[in-house]
CSV table of C-alpha atoms and ligand atoms in Angstrom, one decimal:
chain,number,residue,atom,x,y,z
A,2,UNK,CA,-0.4,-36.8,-62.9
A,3,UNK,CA,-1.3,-33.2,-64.0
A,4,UNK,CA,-0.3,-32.3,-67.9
A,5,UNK,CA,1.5,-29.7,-66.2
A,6,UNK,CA,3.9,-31.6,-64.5
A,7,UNK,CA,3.9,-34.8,-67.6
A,8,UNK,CA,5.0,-31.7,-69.6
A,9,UNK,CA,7.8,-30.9,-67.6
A,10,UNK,CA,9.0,-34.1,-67.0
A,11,UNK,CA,9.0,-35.3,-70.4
A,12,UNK,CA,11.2,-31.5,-70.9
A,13,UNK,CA,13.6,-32.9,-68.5
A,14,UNK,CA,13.8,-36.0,-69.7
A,15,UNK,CA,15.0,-35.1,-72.9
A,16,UNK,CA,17.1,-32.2,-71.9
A,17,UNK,CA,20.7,-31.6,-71.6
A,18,UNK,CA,19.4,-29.5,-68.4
A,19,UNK,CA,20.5,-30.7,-64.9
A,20,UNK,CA,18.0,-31.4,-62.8
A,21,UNK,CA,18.0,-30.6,-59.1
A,22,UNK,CA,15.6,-31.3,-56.3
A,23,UNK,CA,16.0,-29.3,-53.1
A,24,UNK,CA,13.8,-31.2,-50.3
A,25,UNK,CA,12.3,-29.1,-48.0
A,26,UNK,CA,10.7,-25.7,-48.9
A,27,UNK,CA,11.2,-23.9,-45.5
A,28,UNK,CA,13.5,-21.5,-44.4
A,29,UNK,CA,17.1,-22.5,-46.3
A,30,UNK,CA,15.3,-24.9,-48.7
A,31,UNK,CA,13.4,-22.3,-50.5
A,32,UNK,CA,16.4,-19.7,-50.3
A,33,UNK,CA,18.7,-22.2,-51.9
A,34,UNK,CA,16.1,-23.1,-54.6
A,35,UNK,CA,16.2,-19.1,-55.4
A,36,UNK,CA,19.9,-19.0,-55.8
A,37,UNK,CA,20.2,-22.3,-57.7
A,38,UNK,CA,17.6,-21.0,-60.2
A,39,UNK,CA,19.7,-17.6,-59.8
A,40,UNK,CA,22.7,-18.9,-61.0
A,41,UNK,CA,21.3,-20.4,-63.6
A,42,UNK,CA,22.3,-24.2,-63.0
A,43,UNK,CA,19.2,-25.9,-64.4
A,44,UNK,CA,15.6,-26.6,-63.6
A,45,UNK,CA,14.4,-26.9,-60.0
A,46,UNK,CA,12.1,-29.2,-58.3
A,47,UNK,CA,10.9,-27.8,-55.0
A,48,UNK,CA,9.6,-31.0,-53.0
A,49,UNK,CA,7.8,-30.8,-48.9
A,50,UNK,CA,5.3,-32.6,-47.1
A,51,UNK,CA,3.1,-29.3,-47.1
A,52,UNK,CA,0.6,-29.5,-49.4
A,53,UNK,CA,0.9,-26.1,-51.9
A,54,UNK,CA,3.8,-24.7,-49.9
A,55,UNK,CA,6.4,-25.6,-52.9
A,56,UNK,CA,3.7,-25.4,-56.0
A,57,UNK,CA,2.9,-21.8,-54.2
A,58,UNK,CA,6.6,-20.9,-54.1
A,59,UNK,CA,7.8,-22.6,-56.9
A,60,UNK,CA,5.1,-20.8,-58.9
A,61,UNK,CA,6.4,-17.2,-57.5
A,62,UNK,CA,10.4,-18.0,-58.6
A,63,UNK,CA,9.3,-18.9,-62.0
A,64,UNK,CA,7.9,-16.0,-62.4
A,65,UNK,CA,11.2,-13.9,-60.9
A,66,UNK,CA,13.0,-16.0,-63.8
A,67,UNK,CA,12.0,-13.5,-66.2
A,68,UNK,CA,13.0,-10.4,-64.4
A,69,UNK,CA,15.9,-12.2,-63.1
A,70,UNK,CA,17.3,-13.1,-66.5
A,71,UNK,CA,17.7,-17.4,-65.4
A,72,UNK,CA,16.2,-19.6,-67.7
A,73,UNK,CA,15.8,-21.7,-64.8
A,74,UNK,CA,12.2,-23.6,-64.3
A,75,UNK,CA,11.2,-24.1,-60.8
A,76,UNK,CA,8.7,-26.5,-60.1
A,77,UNK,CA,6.8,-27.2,-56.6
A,78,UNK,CA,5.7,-30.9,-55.9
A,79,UNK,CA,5.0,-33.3,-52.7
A,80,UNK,CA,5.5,-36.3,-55.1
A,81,UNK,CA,9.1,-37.9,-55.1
A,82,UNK,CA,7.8,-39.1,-58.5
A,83,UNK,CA,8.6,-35.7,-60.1
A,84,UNK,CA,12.0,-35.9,-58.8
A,85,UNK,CA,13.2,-38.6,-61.0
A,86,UNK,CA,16.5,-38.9,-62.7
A,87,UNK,CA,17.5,-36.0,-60.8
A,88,UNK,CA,21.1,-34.7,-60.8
A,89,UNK,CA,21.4,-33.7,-57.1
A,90,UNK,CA,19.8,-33.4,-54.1
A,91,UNK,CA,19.8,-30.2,-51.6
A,92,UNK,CA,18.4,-31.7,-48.6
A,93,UNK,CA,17.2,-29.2,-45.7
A,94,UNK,CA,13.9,-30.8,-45.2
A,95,UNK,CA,13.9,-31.1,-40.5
A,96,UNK,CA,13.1,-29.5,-37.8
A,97,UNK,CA,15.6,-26.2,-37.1
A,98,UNK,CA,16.7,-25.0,-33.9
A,99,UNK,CA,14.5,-23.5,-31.4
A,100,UNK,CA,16.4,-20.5,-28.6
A,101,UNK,CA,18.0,-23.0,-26.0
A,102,UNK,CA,17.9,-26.3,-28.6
A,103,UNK,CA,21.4,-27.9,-29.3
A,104,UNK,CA,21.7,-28.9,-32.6
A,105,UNK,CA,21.9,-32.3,-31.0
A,106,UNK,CA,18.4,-32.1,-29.5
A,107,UNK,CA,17.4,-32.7,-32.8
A,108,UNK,CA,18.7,-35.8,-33.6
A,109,UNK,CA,16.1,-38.4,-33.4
A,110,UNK,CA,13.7,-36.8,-35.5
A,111,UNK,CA,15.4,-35.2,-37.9
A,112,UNK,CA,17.4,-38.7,-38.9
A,113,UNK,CA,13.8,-39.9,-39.2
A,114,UNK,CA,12.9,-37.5,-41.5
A,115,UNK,CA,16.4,-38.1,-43.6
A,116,UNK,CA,16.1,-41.8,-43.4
A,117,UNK,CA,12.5,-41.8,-45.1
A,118,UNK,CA,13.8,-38.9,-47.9
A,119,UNK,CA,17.0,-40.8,-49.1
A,120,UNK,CA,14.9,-43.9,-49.7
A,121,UNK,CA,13.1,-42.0,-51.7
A,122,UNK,CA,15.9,-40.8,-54.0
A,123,UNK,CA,17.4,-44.1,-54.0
A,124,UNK,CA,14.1,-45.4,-55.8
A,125,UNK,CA,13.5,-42.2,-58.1
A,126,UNK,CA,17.6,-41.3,-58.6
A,127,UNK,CA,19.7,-43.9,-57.6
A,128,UNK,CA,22.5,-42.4,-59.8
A,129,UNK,CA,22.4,-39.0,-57.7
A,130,UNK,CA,24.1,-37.4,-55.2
A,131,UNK,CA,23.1,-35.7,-52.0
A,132,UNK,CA,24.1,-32.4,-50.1
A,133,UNK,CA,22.6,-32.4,-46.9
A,134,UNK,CA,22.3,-29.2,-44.5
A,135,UNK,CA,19.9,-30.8,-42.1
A,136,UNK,CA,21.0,-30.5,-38.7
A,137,UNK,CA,23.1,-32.3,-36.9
A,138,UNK,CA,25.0,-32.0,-40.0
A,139,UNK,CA,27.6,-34.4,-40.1
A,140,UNK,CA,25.2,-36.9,-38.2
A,141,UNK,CA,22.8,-36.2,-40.9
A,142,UNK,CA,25.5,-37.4,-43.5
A,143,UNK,CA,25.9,-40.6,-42.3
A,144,UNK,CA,22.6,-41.1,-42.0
A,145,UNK,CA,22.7,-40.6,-45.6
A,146,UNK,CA,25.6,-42.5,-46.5
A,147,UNK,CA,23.9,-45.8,-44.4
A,148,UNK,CA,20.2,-45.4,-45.8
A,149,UNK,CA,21.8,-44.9,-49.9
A,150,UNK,CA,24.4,-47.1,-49.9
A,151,UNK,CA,25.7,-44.8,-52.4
A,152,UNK,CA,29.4,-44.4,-52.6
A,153,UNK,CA,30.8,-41.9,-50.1
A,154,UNK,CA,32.1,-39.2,-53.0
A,155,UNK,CA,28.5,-38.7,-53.6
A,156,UNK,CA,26.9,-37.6,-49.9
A,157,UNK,CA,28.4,-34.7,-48.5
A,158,UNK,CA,27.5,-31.8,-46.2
A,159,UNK,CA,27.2,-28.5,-46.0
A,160,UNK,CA,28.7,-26.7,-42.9
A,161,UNK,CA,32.1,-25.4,-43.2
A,162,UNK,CA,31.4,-22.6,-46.4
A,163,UNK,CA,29.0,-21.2,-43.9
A,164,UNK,CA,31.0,-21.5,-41.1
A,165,UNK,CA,34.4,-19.9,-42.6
A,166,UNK,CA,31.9,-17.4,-44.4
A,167,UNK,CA,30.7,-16.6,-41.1
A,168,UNK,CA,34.9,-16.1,-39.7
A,169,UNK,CA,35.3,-14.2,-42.9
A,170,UNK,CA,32.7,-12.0,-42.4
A,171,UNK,CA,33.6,-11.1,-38.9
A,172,UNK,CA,37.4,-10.9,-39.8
A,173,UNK,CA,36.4,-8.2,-42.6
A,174,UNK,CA,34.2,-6.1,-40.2
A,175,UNK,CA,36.9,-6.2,-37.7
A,176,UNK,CA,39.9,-5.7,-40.4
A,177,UNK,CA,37.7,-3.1,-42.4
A,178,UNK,CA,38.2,-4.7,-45.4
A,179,UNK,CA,36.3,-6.7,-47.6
A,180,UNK,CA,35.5,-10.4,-46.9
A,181,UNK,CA,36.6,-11.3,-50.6
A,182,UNK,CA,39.7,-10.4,-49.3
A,183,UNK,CA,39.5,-13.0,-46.8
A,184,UNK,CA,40.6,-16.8,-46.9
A,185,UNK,CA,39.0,-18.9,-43.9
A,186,UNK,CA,39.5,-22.2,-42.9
A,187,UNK,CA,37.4,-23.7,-40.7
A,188,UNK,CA,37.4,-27.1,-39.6
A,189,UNK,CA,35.7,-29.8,-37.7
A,190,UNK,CA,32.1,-30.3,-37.0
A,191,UNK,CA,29.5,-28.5,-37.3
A,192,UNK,CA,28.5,-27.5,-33.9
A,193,UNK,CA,30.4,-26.8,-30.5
A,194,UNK,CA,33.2,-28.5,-31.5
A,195,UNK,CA,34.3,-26.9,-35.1
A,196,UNK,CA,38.0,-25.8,-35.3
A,197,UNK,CA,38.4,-22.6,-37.1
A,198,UNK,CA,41.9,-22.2,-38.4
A,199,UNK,CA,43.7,-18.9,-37.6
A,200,UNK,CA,46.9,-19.7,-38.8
A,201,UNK,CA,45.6,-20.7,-41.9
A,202,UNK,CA,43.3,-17.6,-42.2
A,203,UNK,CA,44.7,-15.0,-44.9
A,204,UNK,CA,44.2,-11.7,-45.5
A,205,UNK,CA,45.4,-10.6,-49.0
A,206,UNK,CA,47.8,-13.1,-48.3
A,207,UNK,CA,49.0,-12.5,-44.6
A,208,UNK,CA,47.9,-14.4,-41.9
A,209,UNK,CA,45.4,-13.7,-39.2
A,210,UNK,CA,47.8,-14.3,-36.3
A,211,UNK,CA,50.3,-11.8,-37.6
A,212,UNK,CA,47.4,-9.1,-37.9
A,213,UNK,CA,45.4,-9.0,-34.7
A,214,UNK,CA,46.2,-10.4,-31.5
A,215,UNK,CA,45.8,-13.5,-29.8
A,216,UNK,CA,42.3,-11.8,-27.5
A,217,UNK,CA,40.7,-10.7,-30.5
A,218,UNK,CA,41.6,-13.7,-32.4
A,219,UNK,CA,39.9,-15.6,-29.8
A,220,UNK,CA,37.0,-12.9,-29.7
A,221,UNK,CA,36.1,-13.9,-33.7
A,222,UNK,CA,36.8,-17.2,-33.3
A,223,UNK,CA,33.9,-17.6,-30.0
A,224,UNK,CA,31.5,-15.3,-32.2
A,225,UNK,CA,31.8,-17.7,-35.6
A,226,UNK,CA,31.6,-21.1,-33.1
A,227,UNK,CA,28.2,-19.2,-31.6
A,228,UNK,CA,27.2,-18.3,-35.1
A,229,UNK,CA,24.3,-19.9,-35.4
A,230,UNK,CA,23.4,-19.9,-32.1
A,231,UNK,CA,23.9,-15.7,-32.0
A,232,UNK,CA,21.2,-15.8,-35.0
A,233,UNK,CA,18.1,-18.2,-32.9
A,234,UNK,CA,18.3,-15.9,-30.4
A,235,UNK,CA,17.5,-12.9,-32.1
A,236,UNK,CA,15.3,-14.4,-34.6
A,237,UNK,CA,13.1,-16.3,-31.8
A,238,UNK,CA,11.8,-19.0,-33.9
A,239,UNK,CA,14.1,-20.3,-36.6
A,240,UNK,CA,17.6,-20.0,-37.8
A,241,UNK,CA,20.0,-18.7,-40.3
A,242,UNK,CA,19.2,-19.2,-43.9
A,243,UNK,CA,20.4,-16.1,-46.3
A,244,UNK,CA,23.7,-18.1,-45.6
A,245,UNK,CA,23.4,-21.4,-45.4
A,246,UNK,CA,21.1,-21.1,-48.9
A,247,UNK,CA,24.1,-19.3,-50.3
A,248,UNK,CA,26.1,-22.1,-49.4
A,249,UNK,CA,24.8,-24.9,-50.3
A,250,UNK,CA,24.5,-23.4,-53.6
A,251,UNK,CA,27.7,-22.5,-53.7
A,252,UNK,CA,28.5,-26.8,-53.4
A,253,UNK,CA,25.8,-27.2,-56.0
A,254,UNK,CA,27.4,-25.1,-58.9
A,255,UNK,CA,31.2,-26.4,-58.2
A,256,UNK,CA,29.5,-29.7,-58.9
A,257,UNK,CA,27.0,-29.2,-62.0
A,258,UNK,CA,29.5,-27.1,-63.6
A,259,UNK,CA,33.0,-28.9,-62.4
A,260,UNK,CA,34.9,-26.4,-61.1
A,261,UNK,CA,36.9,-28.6,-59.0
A,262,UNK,CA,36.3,-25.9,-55.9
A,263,UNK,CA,38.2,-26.4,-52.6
A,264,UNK,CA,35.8,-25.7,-50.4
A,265,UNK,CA,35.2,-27.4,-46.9
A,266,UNK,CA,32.6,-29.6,-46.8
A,267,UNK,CA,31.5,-32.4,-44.5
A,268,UNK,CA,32.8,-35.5,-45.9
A,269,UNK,CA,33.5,-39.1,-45.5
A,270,UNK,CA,36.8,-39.6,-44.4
A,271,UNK,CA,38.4,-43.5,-44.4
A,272,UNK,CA,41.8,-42.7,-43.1
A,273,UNK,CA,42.3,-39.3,-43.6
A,274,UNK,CA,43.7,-37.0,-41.1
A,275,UNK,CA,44.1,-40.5,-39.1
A,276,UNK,CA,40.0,-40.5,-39.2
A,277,UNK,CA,37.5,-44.0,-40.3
A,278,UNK,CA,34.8,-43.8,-41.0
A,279,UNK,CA,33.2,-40.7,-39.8
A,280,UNK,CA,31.9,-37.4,-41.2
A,281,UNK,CA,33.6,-34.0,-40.1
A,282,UNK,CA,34.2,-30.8,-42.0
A,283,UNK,CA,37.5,-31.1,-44.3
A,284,UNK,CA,38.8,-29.1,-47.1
A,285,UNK,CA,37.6,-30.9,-50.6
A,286,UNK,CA,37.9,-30.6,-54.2
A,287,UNK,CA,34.1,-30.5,-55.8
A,288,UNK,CA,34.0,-31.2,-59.2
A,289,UNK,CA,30.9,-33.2,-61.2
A,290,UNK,CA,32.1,-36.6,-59.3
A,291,UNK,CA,31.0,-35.0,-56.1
A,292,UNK,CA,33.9,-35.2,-53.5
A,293,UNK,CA,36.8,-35.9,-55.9
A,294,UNK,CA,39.6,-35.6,-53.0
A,295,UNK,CA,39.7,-34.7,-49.4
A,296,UNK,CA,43.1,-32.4,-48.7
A,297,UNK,CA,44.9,-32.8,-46.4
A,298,UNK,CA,46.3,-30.2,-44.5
A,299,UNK,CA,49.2,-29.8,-42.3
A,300,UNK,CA,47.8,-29.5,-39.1
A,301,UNK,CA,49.9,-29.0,-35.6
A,302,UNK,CA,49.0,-31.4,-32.3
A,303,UNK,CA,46.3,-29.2,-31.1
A,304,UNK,CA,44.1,-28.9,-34.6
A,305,UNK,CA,44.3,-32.8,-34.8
A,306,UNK,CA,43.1,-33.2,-31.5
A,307,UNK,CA,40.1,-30.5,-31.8
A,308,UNK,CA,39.5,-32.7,-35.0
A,309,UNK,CA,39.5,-36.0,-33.1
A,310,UNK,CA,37.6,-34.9,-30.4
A,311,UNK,CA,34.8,-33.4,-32.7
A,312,UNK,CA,35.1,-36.4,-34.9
A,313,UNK,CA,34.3,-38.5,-31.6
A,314,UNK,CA,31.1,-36.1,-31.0
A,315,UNK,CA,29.7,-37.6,-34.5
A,316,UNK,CA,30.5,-40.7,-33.8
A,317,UNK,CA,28.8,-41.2,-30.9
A,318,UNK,CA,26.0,-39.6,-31.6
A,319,UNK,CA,26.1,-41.6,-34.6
A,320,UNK,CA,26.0,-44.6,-32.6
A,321,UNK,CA,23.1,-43.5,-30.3
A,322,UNK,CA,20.7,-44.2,-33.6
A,323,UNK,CA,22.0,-47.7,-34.2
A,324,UNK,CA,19.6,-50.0,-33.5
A,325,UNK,CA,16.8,-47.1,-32.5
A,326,UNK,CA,16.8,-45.8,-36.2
A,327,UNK,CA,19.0,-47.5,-38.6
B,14,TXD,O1,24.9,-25.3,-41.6
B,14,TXD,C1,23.9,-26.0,-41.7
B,14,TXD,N1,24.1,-27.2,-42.2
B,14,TXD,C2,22.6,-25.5,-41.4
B,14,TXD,C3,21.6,-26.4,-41.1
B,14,TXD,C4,22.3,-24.1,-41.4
B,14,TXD,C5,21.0,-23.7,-41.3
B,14,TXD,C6,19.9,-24.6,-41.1
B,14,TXD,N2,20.3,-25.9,-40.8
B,14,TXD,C7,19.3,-27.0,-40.7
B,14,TXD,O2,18.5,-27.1,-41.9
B,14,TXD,C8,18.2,-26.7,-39.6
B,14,TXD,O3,18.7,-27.0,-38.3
B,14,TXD,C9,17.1,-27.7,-40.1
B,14,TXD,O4,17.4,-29.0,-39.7
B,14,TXD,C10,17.2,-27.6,-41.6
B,14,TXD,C11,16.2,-26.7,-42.3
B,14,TXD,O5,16.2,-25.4,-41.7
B,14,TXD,P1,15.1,-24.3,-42.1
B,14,TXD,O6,15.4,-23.1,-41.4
B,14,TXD,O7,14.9,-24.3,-43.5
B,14,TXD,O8,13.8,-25.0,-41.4
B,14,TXD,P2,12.2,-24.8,-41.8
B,14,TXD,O9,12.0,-23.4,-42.3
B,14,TXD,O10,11.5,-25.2,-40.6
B,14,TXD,O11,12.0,-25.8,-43.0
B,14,TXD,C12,12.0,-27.1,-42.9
B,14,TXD,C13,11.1,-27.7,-44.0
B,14,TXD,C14,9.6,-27.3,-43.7
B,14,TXD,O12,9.0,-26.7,-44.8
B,14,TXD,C15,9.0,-28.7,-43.4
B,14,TXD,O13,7.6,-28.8,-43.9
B,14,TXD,C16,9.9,-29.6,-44.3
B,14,TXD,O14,11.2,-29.1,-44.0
B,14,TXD,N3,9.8,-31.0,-43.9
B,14,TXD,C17,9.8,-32.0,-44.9
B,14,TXD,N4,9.9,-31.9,-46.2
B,14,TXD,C18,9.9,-33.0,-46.9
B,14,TXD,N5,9.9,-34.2,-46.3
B,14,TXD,C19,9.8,-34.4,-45.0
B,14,TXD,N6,9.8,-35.6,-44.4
B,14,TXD,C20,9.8,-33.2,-44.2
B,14,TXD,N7,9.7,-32.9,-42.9
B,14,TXD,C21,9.7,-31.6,-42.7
């Protein structure tokens, strides 16, 4: 081991700091690094497979630190090693969607790649616990969940922040107001098959359905499910990551500082919303034990069934990997 990294894992060893290692320094892993080290939620380990991709990066947002006013150290590494006794795990380490790719198509490979990182933190941080982004999400999770065999509160997804911040952004540029001003719910998986919420969609307190009509309701509904989809096609040869950084972060700081967030995640329901065992996006409170409660909401006939039916997606595509990967 360098002095360089002895010297700053002995630092974190003894600090009160959290430690947090985002895995995979592409697109939305190196965003999210940024805005953790932004907001100031302790140091950073920046881990890939390419050699000098995170120490090269890494390097560049310790040196924004200063100007940026975070006492944040980032710290690029391809050695799991130096992501020991870490606090959390962003994991967007995978293969992102190519124009024409479902997030589907990239199943098999990306639970390969998961499947060999979470054995990896369950040797160096067995005490941890995990956000995945990787696509297909909510597949991703319980790849996760299987591989850790770490109790369900501490694996969870991001999807739905990025999904009802992509509702709420559409909503305010439609409304001409600002998105602060909206509340989104967005259910479901992440994919095809989520299940945005316009009755439970506020405005300063009113609801969508009584502000627009039912066409243009529809109109911002199709545009957030094709979200991510809308952004691969222009962008030719990645995907979204601004947003999905911003996201995950924003699941990172309601669970190093506590704040007991709603937000909707993807989590690991056992009964819930008449759901076993399965990973779809649900509102939950995220506070420093990771998923402390999923909420359930009131939901008419026609959201539970969007919810069972894109619960049934997961599930069997979850079930195409037994026996091939797990
Ligand atoms: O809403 C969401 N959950 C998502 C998910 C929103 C946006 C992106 N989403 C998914 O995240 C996307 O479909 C991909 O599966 C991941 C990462 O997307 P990103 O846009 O960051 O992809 P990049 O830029 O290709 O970066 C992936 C990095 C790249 O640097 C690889 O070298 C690295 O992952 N990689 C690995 N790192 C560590 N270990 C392993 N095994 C590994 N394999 C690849």
């Amino acid at each position: 081991m360098q002095v360089a990294v002895k010297v700053f894992y002995l630092y974190n060893y003894f600090s009160m700091k959290k430690k947090i290692t985002v895995v995979g320094a592409g697109h939305v892993g190196a965003t999210c690094a940024h805005d953790i080290a932004l907001k100031n939620l302790g140091d950073v380990v920046l881990l890939d497979v390419v050699g000098g991709l995170p120490q090269g990066l890494g390097l560049d947002m310790l040196q924004a630190a200063p100007i940026e006013g975070s006492d944040s150290q980032v710290f690029g590494t391809n050695d799991y090693a130096d992501t020991k006794d870490s606090d959390l795990y962003v994991m967007t380490a995978g293969l992102a969607r190519k124009p024409g790719m479902s997030r589907e198509d990239l199943l098999i490979k990306n639970a390969q790649i998961v499947k060999s990182i979470v054995e990896q933190i369950k040797k160096h941080s067995p005490t941890s616990m995990i956000i995945v982004v990787t696509n297909p999400l909510d597949i991703m999770c319980q790849v996760a969940l299987k591989v850790s065999g770490f109790e369900s509160r501490r694996v969870m997804g991001m999807a739905g922040i990025l999904d009802a911040a992509r509702f709420r952004a559409f909503i305010a540029l439609e409304l001409k107001v600002s998105a602060q001003e909206v509340e989104a719910m967005v259910l479901g998986g992440h994919g095809d098959a989520m299940v945005p919420l316009p009755r439970l969609t506020l405005v300063k307190g009113k609801t969508l359905t009584d502000l627009l009509p039912e066409d243009k309701i529809n109109a911002l509904v199709e545009r957030t499910r094709a979200g991510g989809a809308e952004i691969v096609n222009l962008l030719k040869t990645g995907s979204a990551y601004y947003a999905p950084a911003a996201a995950a972060a924003q699941m990172a700081e309601a669970i190093l500082l506590d704040q007991k967030k709603l937000l909707p995640c993807s989590a690991y329901l056992n009964g819930q919303y008449g759901l076993k065992e399965v990973y779809i996006g649900v509102p939950v409170k995220l506070g420093s034990s990771g998923v402390e409660e999923i909420v359930e909401l009131k939901l008419t006939a026609d959201e539970l069934s969007a919810l069972k039916t894109s619960a049934a997606v997961v599930s069997e595509n979850f079930n195409k990997l037994k026996g091939e990967i797990l």
